[in-house]
mmCIF file of C-alpha atoms in Angstrom:
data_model
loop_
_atom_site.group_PDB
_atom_site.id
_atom_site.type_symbol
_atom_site.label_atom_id
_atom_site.label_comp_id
_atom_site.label_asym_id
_atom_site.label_seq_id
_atom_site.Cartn_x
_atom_site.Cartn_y
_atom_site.Cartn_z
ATOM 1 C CA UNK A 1 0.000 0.000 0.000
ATOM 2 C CA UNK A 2 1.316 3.685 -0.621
ATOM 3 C CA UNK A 3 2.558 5.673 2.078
ATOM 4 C CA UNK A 4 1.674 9.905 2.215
ATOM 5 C CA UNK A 5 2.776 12.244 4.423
ATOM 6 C CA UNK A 6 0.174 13.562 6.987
ATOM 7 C CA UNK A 7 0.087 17.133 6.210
ATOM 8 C CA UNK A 8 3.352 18.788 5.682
ATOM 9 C CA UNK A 9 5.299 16.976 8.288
ATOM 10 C CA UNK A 10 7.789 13.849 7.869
ATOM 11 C CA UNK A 11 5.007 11.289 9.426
ATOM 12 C CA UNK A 12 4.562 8.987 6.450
ATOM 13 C CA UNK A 13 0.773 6.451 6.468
ATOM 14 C CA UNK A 14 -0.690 4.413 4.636
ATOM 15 C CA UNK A 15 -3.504 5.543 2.520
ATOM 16 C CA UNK A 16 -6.260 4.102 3.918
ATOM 17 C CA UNK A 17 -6.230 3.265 7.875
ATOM 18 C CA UNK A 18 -7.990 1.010 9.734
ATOM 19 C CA UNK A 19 -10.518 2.438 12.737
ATOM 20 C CA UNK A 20 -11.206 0.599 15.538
ATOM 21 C CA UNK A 21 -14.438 2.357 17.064
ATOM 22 C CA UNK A 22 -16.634 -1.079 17.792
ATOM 23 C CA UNK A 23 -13.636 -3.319 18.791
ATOM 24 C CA UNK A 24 -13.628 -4.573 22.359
ATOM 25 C CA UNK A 25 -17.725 -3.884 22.042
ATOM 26 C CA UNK A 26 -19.232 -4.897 19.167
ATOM 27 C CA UNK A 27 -15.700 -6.810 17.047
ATOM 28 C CA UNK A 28 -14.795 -9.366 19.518
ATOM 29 C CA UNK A 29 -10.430 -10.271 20.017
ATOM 30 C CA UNK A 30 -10.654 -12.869 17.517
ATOM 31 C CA UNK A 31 -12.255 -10.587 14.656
ATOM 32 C CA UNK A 32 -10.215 -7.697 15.490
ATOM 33 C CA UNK A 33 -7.155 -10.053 14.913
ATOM 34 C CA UNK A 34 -8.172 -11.226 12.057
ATOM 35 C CA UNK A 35 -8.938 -7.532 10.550
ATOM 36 C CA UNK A 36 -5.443 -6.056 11.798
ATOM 37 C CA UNK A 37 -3.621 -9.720 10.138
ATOM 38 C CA UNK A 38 -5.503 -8.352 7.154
ATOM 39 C CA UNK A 39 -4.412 -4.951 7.250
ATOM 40 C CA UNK A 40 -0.886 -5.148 7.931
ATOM 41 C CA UNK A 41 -0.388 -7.643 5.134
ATOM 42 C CA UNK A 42 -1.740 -5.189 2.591
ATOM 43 C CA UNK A 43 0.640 -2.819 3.640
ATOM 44 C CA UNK A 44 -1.601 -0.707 5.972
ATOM 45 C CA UNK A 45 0.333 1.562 9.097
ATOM 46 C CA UNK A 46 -2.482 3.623 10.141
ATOM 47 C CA UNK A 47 -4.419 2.304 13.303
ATOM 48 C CA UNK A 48 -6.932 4.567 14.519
ATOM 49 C CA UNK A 49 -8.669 4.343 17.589
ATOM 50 C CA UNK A 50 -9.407 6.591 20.907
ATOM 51 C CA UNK A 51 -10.220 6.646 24.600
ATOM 52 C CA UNK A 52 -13.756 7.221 24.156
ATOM 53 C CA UNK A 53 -14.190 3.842 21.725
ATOM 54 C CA UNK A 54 -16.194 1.691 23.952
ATOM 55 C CA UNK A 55 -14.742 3.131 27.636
ATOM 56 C CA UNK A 56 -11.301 2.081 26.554
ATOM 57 C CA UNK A 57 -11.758 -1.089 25.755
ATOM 58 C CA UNK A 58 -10.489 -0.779 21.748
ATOM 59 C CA UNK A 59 -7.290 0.893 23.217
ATOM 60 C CA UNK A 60 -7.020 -2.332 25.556
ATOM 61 C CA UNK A 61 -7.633 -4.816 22.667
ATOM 62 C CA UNK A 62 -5.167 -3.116 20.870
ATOM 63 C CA UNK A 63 -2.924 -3.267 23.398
ATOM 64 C CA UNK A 64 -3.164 -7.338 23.540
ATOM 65 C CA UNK A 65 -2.381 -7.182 19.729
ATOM 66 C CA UNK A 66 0.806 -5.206 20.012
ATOM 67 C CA UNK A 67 3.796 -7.183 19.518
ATOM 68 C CA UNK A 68 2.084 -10.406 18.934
ATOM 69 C CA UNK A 69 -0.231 -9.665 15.425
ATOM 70 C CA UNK A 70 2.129 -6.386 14.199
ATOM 71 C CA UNK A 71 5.316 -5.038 16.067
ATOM 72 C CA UNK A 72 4.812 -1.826 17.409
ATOM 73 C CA UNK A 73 7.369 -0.390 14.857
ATOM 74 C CA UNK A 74 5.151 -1.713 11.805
ATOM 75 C CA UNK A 75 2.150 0.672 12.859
ATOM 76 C CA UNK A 76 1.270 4.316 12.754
ATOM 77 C CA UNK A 77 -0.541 4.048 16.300
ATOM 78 C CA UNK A 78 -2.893 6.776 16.431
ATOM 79 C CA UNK A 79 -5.584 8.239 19.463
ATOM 80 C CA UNK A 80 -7.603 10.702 20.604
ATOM 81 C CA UNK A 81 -8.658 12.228 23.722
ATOM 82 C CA UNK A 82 -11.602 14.768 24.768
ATOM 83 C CA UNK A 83 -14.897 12.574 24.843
ATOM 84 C CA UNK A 84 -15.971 9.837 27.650
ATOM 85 C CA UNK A 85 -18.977 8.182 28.349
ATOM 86 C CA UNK A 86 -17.992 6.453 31.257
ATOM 87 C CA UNK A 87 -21.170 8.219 33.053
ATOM 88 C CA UNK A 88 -23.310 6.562 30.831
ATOM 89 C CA UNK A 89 -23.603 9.623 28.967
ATOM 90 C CA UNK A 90 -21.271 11.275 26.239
ATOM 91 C CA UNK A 91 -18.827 14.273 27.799
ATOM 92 C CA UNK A 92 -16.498 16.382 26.344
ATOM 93 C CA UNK A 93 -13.890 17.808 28.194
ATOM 94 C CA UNK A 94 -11.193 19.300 26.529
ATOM 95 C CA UNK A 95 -9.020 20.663 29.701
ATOM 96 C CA UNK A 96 -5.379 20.133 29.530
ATOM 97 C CA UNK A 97 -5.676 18.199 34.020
ATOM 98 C CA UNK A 98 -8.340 16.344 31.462
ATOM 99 C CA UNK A 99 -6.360 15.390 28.246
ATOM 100 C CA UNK A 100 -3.112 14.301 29.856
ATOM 101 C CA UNK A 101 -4.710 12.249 31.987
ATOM 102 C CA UNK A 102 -6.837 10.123 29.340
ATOM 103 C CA UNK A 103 -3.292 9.768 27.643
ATOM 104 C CA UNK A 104 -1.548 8.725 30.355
ATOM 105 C CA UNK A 105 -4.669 5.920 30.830
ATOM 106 C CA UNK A 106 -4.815 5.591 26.780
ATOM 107 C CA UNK A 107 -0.947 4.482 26.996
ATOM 108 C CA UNK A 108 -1.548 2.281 29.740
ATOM 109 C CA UNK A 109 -4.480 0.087 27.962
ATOM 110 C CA UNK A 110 -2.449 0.227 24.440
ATOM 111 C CA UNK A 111 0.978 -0.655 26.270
ATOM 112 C CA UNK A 112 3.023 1.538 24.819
ATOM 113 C CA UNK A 113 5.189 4.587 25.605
ATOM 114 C CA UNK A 114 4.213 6.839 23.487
ATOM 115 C CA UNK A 115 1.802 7.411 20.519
ATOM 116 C CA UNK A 116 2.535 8.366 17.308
ATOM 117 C CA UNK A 117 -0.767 10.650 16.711
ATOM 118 C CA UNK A 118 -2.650 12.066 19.624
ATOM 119 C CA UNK A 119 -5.786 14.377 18.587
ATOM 120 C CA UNK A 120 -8.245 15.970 20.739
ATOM 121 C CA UNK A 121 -11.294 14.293 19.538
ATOM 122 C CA UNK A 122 -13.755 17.187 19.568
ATOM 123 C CA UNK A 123 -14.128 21.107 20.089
ATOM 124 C CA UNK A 124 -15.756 22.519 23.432
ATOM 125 C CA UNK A 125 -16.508 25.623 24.591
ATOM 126 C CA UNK A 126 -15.950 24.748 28.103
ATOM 127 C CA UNK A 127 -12.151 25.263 27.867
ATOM 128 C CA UNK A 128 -9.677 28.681 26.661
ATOM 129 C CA UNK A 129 -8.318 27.036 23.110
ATOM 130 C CA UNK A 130 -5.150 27.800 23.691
ATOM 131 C CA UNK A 131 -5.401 25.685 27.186
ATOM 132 C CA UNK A 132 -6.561 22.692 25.173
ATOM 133 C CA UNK A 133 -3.124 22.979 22.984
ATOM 134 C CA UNK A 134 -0.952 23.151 25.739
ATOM 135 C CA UNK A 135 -1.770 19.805 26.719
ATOM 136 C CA UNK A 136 -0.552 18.917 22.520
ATOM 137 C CA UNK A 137 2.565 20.569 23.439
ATOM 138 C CA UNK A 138 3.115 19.195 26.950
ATOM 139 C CA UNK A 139 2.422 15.684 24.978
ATOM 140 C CA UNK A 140 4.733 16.239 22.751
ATOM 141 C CA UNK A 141 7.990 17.578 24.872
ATOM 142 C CA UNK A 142 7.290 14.536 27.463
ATOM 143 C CA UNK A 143 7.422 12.075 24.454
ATOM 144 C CA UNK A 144 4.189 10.802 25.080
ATOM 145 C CA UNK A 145 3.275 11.252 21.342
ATOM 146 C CA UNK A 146 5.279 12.231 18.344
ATOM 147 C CA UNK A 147 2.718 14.410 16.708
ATOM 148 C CA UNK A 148 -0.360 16.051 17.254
ATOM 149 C CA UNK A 149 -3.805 16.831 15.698
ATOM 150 C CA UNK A 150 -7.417 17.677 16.000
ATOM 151 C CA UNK A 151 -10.658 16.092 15.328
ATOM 152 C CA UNK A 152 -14.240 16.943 14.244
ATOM 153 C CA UNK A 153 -13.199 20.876 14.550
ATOM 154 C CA UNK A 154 -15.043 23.024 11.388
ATOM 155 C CA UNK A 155 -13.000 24.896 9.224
ATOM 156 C CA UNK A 156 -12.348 28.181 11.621
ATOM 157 C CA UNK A 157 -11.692 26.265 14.465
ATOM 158 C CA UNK A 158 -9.047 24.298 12.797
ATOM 159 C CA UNK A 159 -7.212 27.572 11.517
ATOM 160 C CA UNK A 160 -7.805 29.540 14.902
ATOM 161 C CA UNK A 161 -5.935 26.323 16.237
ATOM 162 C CA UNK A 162 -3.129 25.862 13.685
ATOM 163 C CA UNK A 163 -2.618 29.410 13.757
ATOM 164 C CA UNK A 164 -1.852 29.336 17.381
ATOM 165 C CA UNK A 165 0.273 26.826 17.752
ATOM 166 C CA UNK A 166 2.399 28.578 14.124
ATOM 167 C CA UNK A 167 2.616 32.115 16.035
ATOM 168 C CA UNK A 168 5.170 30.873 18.230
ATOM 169 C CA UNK A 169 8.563 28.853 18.012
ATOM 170 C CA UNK A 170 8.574 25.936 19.750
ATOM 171 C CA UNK A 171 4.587 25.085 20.075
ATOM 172 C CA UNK A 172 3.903 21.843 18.818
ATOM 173 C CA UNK A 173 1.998 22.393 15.351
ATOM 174 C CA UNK A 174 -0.706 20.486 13.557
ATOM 175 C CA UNK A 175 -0.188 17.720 11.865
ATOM 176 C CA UNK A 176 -3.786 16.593 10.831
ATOM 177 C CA UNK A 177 -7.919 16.779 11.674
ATOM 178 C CA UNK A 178 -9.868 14.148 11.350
ATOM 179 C CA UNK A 179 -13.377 14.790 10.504
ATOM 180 C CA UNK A 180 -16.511 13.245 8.313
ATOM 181 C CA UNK A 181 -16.028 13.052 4.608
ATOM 182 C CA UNK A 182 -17.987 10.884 1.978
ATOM 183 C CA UNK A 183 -20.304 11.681 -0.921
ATOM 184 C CA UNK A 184 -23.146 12.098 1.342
ATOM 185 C CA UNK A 185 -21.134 14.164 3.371
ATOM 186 C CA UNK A 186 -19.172 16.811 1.719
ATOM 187 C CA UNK A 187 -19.133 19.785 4.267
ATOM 188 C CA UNK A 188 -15.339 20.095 4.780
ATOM 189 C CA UNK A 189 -14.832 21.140 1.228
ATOM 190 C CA UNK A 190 -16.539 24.698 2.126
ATOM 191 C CA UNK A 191 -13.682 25.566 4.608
ATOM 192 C CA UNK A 192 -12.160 22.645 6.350
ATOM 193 C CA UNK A 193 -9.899 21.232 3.414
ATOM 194 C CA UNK A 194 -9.197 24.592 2.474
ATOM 195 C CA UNK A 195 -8.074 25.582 6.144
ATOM 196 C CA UNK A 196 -5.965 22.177 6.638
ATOM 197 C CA UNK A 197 -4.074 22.328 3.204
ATOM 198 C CA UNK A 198 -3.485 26.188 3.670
ATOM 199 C CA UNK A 199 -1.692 25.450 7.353
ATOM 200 C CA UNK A 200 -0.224 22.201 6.712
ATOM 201 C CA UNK A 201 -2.345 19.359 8.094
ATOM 202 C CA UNK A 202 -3.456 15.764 6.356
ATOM 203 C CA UNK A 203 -7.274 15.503 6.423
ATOM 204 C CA UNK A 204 -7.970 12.065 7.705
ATOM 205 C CA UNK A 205 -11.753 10.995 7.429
ATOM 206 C CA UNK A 206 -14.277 9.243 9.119
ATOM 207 C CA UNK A 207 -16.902 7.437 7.830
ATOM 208 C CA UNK A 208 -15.443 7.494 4.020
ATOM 209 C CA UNK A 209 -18.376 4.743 3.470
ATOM 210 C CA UNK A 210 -20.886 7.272 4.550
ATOM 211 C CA UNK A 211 -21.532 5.010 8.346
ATOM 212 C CA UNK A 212 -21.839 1.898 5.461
ATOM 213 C CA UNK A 213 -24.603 3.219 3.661
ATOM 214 C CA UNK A 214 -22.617 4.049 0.250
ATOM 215 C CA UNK A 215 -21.548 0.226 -0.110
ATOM 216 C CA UNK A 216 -25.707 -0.125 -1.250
ATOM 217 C CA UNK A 217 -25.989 -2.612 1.745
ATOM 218 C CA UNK A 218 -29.201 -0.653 2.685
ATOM 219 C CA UNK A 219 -30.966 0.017 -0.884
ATOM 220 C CA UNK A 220 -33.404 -2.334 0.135
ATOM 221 C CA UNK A 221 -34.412 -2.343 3.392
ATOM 222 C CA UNK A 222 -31.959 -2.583 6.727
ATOM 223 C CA UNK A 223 -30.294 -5.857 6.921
ATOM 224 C CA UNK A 224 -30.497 -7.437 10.266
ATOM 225 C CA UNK A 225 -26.977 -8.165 10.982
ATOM 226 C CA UNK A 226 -26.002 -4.465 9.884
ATOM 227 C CA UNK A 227 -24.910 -1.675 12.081
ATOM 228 C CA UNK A 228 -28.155 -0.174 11.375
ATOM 229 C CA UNK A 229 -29.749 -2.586 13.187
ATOM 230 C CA UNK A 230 -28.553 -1.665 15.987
ATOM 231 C CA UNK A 231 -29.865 -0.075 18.661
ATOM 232 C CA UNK A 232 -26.865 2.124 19.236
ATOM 233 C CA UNK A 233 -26.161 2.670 15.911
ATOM 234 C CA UNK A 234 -29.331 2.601 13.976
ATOM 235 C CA UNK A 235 -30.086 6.709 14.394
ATOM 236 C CA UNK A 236 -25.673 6.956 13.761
ATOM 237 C CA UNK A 237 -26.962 5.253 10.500
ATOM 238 C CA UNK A 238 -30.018 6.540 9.901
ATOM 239 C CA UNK A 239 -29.653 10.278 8.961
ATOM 240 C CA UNK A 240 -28.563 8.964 5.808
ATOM 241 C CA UNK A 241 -31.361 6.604 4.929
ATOM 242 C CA UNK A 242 -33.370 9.853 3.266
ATOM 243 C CA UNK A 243 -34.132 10.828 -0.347
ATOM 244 C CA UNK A 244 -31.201 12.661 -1.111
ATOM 245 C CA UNK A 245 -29.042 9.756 0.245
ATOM 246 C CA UNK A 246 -30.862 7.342 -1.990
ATOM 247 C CA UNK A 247 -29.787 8.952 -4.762
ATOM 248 C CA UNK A 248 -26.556 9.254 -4.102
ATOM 249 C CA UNK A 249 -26.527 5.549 -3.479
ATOM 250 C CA UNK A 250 -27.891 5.103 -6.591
ATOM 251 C CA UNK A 251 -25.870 7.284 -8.932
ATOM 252 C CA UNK A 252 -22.487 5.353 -7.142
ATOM 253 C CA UNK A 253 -24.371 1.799 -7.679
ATOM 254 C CA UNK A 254 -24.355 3.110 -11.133
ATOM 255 C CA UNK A 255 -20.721 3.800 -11.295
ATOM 256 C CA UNK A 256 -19.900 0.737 -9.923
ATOM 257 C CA UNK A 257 -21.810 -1.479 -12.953
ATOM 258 C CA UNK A 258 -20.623 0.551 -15.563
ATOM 259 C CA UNK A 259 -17.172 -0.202 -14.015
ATOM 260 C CA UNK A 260 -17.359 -3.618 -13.067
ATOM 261 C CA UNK A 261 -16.454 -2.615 -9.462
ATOM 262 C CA UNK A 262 -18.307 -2.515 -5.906
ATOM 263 C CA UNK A 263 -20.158 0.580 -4.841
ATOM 264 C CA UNK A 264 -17.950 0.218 -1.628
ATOM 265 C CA UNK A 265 -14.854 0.634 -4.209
ATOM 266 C CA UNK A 266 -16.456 3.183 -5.916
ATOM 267 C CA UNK A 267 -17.140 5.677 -2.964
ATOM 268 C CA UNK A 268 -13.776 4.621 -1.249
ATOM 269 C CA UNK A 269 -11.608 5.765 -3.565
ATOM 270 C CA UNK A 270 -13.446 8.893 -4.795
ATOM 271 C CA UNK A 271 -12.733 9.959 -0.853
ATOM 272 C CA UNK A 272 -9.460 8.786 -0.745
ATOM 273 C CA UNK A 273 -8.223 10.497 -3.857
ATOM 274 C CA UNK A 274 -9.978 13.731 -2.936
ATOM 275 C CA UNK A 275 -7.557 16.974 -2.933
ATOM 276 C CA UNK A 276 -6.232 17.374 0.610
ATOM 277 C CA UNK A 277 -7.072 13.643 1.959
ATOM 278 C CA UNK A 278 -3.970 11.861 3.456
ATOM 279 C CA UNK A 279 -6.198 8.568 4.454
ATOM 280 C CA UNK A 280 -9.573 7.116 4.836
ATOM 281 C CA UNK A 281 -10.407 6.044 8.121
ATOM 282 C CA UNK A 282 -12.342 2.627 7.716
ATOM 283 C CA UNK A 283 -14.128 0.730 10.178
ATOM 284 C CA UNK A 284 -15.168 -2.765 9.292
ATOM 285 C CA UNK A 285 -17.390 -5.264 10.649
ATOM 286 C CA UNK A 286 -15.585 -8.530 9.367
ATOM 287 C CA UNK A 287 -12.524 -9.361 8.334
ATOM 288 C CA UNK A 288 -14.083 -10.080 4.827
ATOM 289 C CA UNK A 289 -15.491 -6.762 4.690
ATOM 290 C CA UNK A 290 -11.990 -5.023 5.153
ATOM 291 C CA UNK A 291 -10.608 -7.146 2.352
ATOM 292 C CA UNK A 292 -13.298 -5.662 0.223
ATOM 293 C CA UNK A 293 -12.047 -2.409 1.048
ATOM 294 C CA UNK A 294 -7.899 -2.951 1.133
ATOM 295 C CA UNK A 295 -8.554 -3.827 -2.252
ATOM 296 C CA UNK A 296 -8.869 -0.737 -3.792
ATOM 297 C CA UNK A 297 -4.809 -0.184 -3.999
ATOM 298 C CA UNK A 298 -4.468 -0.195 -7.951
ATOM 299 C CA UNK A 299 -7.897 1.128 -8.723
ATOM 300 C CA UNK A 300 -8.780 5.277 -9.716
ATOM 301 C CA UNK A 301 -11.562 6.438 -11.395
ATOM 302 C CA UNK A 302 -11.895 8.294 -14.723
ATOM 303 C CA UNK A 303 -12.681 11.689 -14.611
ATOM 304 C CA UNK A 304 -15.586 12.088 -16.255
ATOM 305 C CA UNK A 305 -16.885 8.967 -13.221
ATOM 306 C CA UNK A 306 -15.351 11.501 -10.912
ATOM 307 C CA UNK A 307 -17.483 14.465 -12.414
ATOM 308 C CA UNK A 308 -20.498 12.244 -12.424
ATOM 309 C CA UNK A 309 -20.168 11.806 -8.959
ATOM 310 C CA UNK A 310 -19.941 15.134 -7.780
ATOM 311 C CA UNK A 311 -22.680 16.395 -9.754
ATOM 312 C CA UNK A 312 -24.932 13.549 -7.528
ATOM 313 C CA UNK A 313 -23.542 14.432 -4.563
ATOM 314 C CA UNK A 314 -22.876 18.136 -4.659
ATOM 315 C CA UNK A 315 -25.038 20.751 -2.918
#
C-alpha cells in the first residue's frame, strides 16, 4: 500500500487506515485479529482508535495485539482524547488536568510509551483554546506522542488552532484533523480542506463509506446483521437513509456497474483520492469486509466517473 505524508510533516501512512471504534464492544479479540492480520499484510500503518471507543476497551484490545499480530514499529498508532462516556452519557472535556490524563490511561491500555498521533477528539466551549493545545505541546515535549492533531473541529476552528500553535517557536503544530467526509457528506470542502491544506495538516476521514450506507448494503431495506440494526447505531446510521441519500446511493451503484467494481470501491476511492485527503479512516465489521475495502490499492476512477459523482452528490 502507498505511504503519504500527513500534512506537511515527515510522518509517512498508509492511505487508507484502519478504525477501531466497535472493537472490544461490538468486534470481539478474535475478529479484530483477524482484521489487523488483514491490514498489515496489505501494507496498511495507520491504526486509529481513541479513549472514548467503547470506555477504553479498543485501546485495551489493541494493546493485547501489540507485539504479537504487528510489532509496534510496523504501525502508525494513532488516538484521541476529549470525549468519555464512562457516566453513561457522552462528555467532552477538553481541559489540559483532562487530556493528559486520558493519555496517560490511553498508553496504559495500548501498552506503549508513546503514541505516534494524539488528537483531541472534539471542540468545546468549556475550555480557553489555547489551554486545550498546551496539553498537545506538553504531549509532545514529554514524548508521550510524536505528533499532534485535531478532530471533528469546522473549518475556523481548525485555523484559529493551527494558527496558534504557528505564532510561536517551539509550540507543537498540527499535523492533521480528522473529521466526516464521503459523498453524502461533503461539508469540509466549504472551509475545512481549504483551512488544513493552507496550514499544513493531512485531512484524515471518518466514515469514508458514509456510516456503510454508500456500499448499497441498505438500498433495500436494513439488513439485520447491519450496524443499522442496531440499537446504538441505527439513528448513527439513519440520517442517511433519506431521499437525497438514496440517490446518491444510486448514482455510485451506477458507477460501480458501468465499471465492473463494488459501490464500496467506488465511494472509497473517490474519498481517498480527494484533494487534501492523506487517508480514509475505515471501520469494518468482518474481516471479509476489510478485504473488500484494502482492495482498492491499484484502482482510480476516470474523470468524467469523478465528475459524475460530484454532480450527484454536490449541494
Amino acid at each position: 500500500m502507498q505511504q503519504r505524508s500527513l500534512g506537511s510533516t515527515g510522518l509517512k501512512v498508509s492511505r487508507l487506515g484502519l478504525g477501531t471504534m466497535t472493537w472490544g464492544r461490538d468486534t470481539d479479540e478474535h475478529e479484530a485479529r483477524d482484521q489487523l492480520i488483514a491490514f498489515a499484510e496489505a501494507g496498511g500503518t495507520l491504526l486509529d482508535t481513541a479513549a472514548g471507543y467503547g470506555d477504553g476497551a479498543s485501546e485495551e484490545l489493541i494493546g493485547t495485539l501489540i507485539g504479537d499480530v504487528v510489532g509496534r514499529d510496523e504501525i502508525v498508532l494513532a488516538t484521541k482524547a476529549g470525549i468519555s462516556r464512562r457516566t453513561g452519557q457522552r462528555v467532552t472535556d477538553t481541559s489540559r488536568g483532562h487530556l493528559l490524563t486520558s493519555l496517560d490511561a490511553s498508553l496504559k491500555r495500548l501498552g506503549v510509551d508513546h503514541v505516534d498521533l494524539w488528537q483531541v477528539h472534539v471542540w468545546t466551549d468549556d475550555t480557553p483554546l489555547e489551554e486545550t493545545l498546551t496539553a498537545l505541546d506538553l504531549a509532545i515535549t514529554s514524548g508521550r506522542a510524536s505528533y499532534v492533531g485535531v478532530s471533528n473541529y469546522s473549518g475556523w476552528q481548525t485555523a484559529q488552532a493551527a494558527t496558534w500553535q504557528r505564532a510561536v517557536p517551539g509550540r507543537a503544530t498540527l499535523a492533521s484533523t480528522q473529521v466526516e467526509y464521503s459523498l453524502l457528506n461533503r461539508g469540509i470542502e466549504h472551509e475545512v480542506v481549504p483551512a488544513a491544506r493552507a496550514l499544513g495538516l493531512g485531512v484524515l476521514p471518518w466514515s469514508p463509506l458514509g456510516r456503510g450506507v454508500l456500499t448499497g448494503k441498505y438500498r433495500s431495506g436494513t439488513p439485520s446483521d447491519s450496524r443499522g440494526a442496531t440499537e446504538h447505531f441505527g439513528g448513527f446510521v439513519g440520517v442517511y437513509l433519506d431521499e437525497r441519500g438514496r440517490s446518491i446511493v444510486e448514482g455510485v451503484a451506477r458507477a460501480a456497474d458501468g465499471l465492473g467494481w463494488s459501490p464500496l470501491e467506488v465511494a472509497l476511492v473517490w474519498v481517498r483520492d480527494r484533494p487534501g485527503v492523506t487517508s480514509p479512516i475505515v471501520g469494518a465489521r468482518t474481516a471479509s469486509q476489510l478485504r473488500g475495502a484494502l482492495g482498492i490499492e491499484e484502482l482510480s476512477l476516470p474523470r468524467e466517473i469523478v465528475d459524475a459523482l460530484d454532480d450527484v452528490s454536490g449541494d
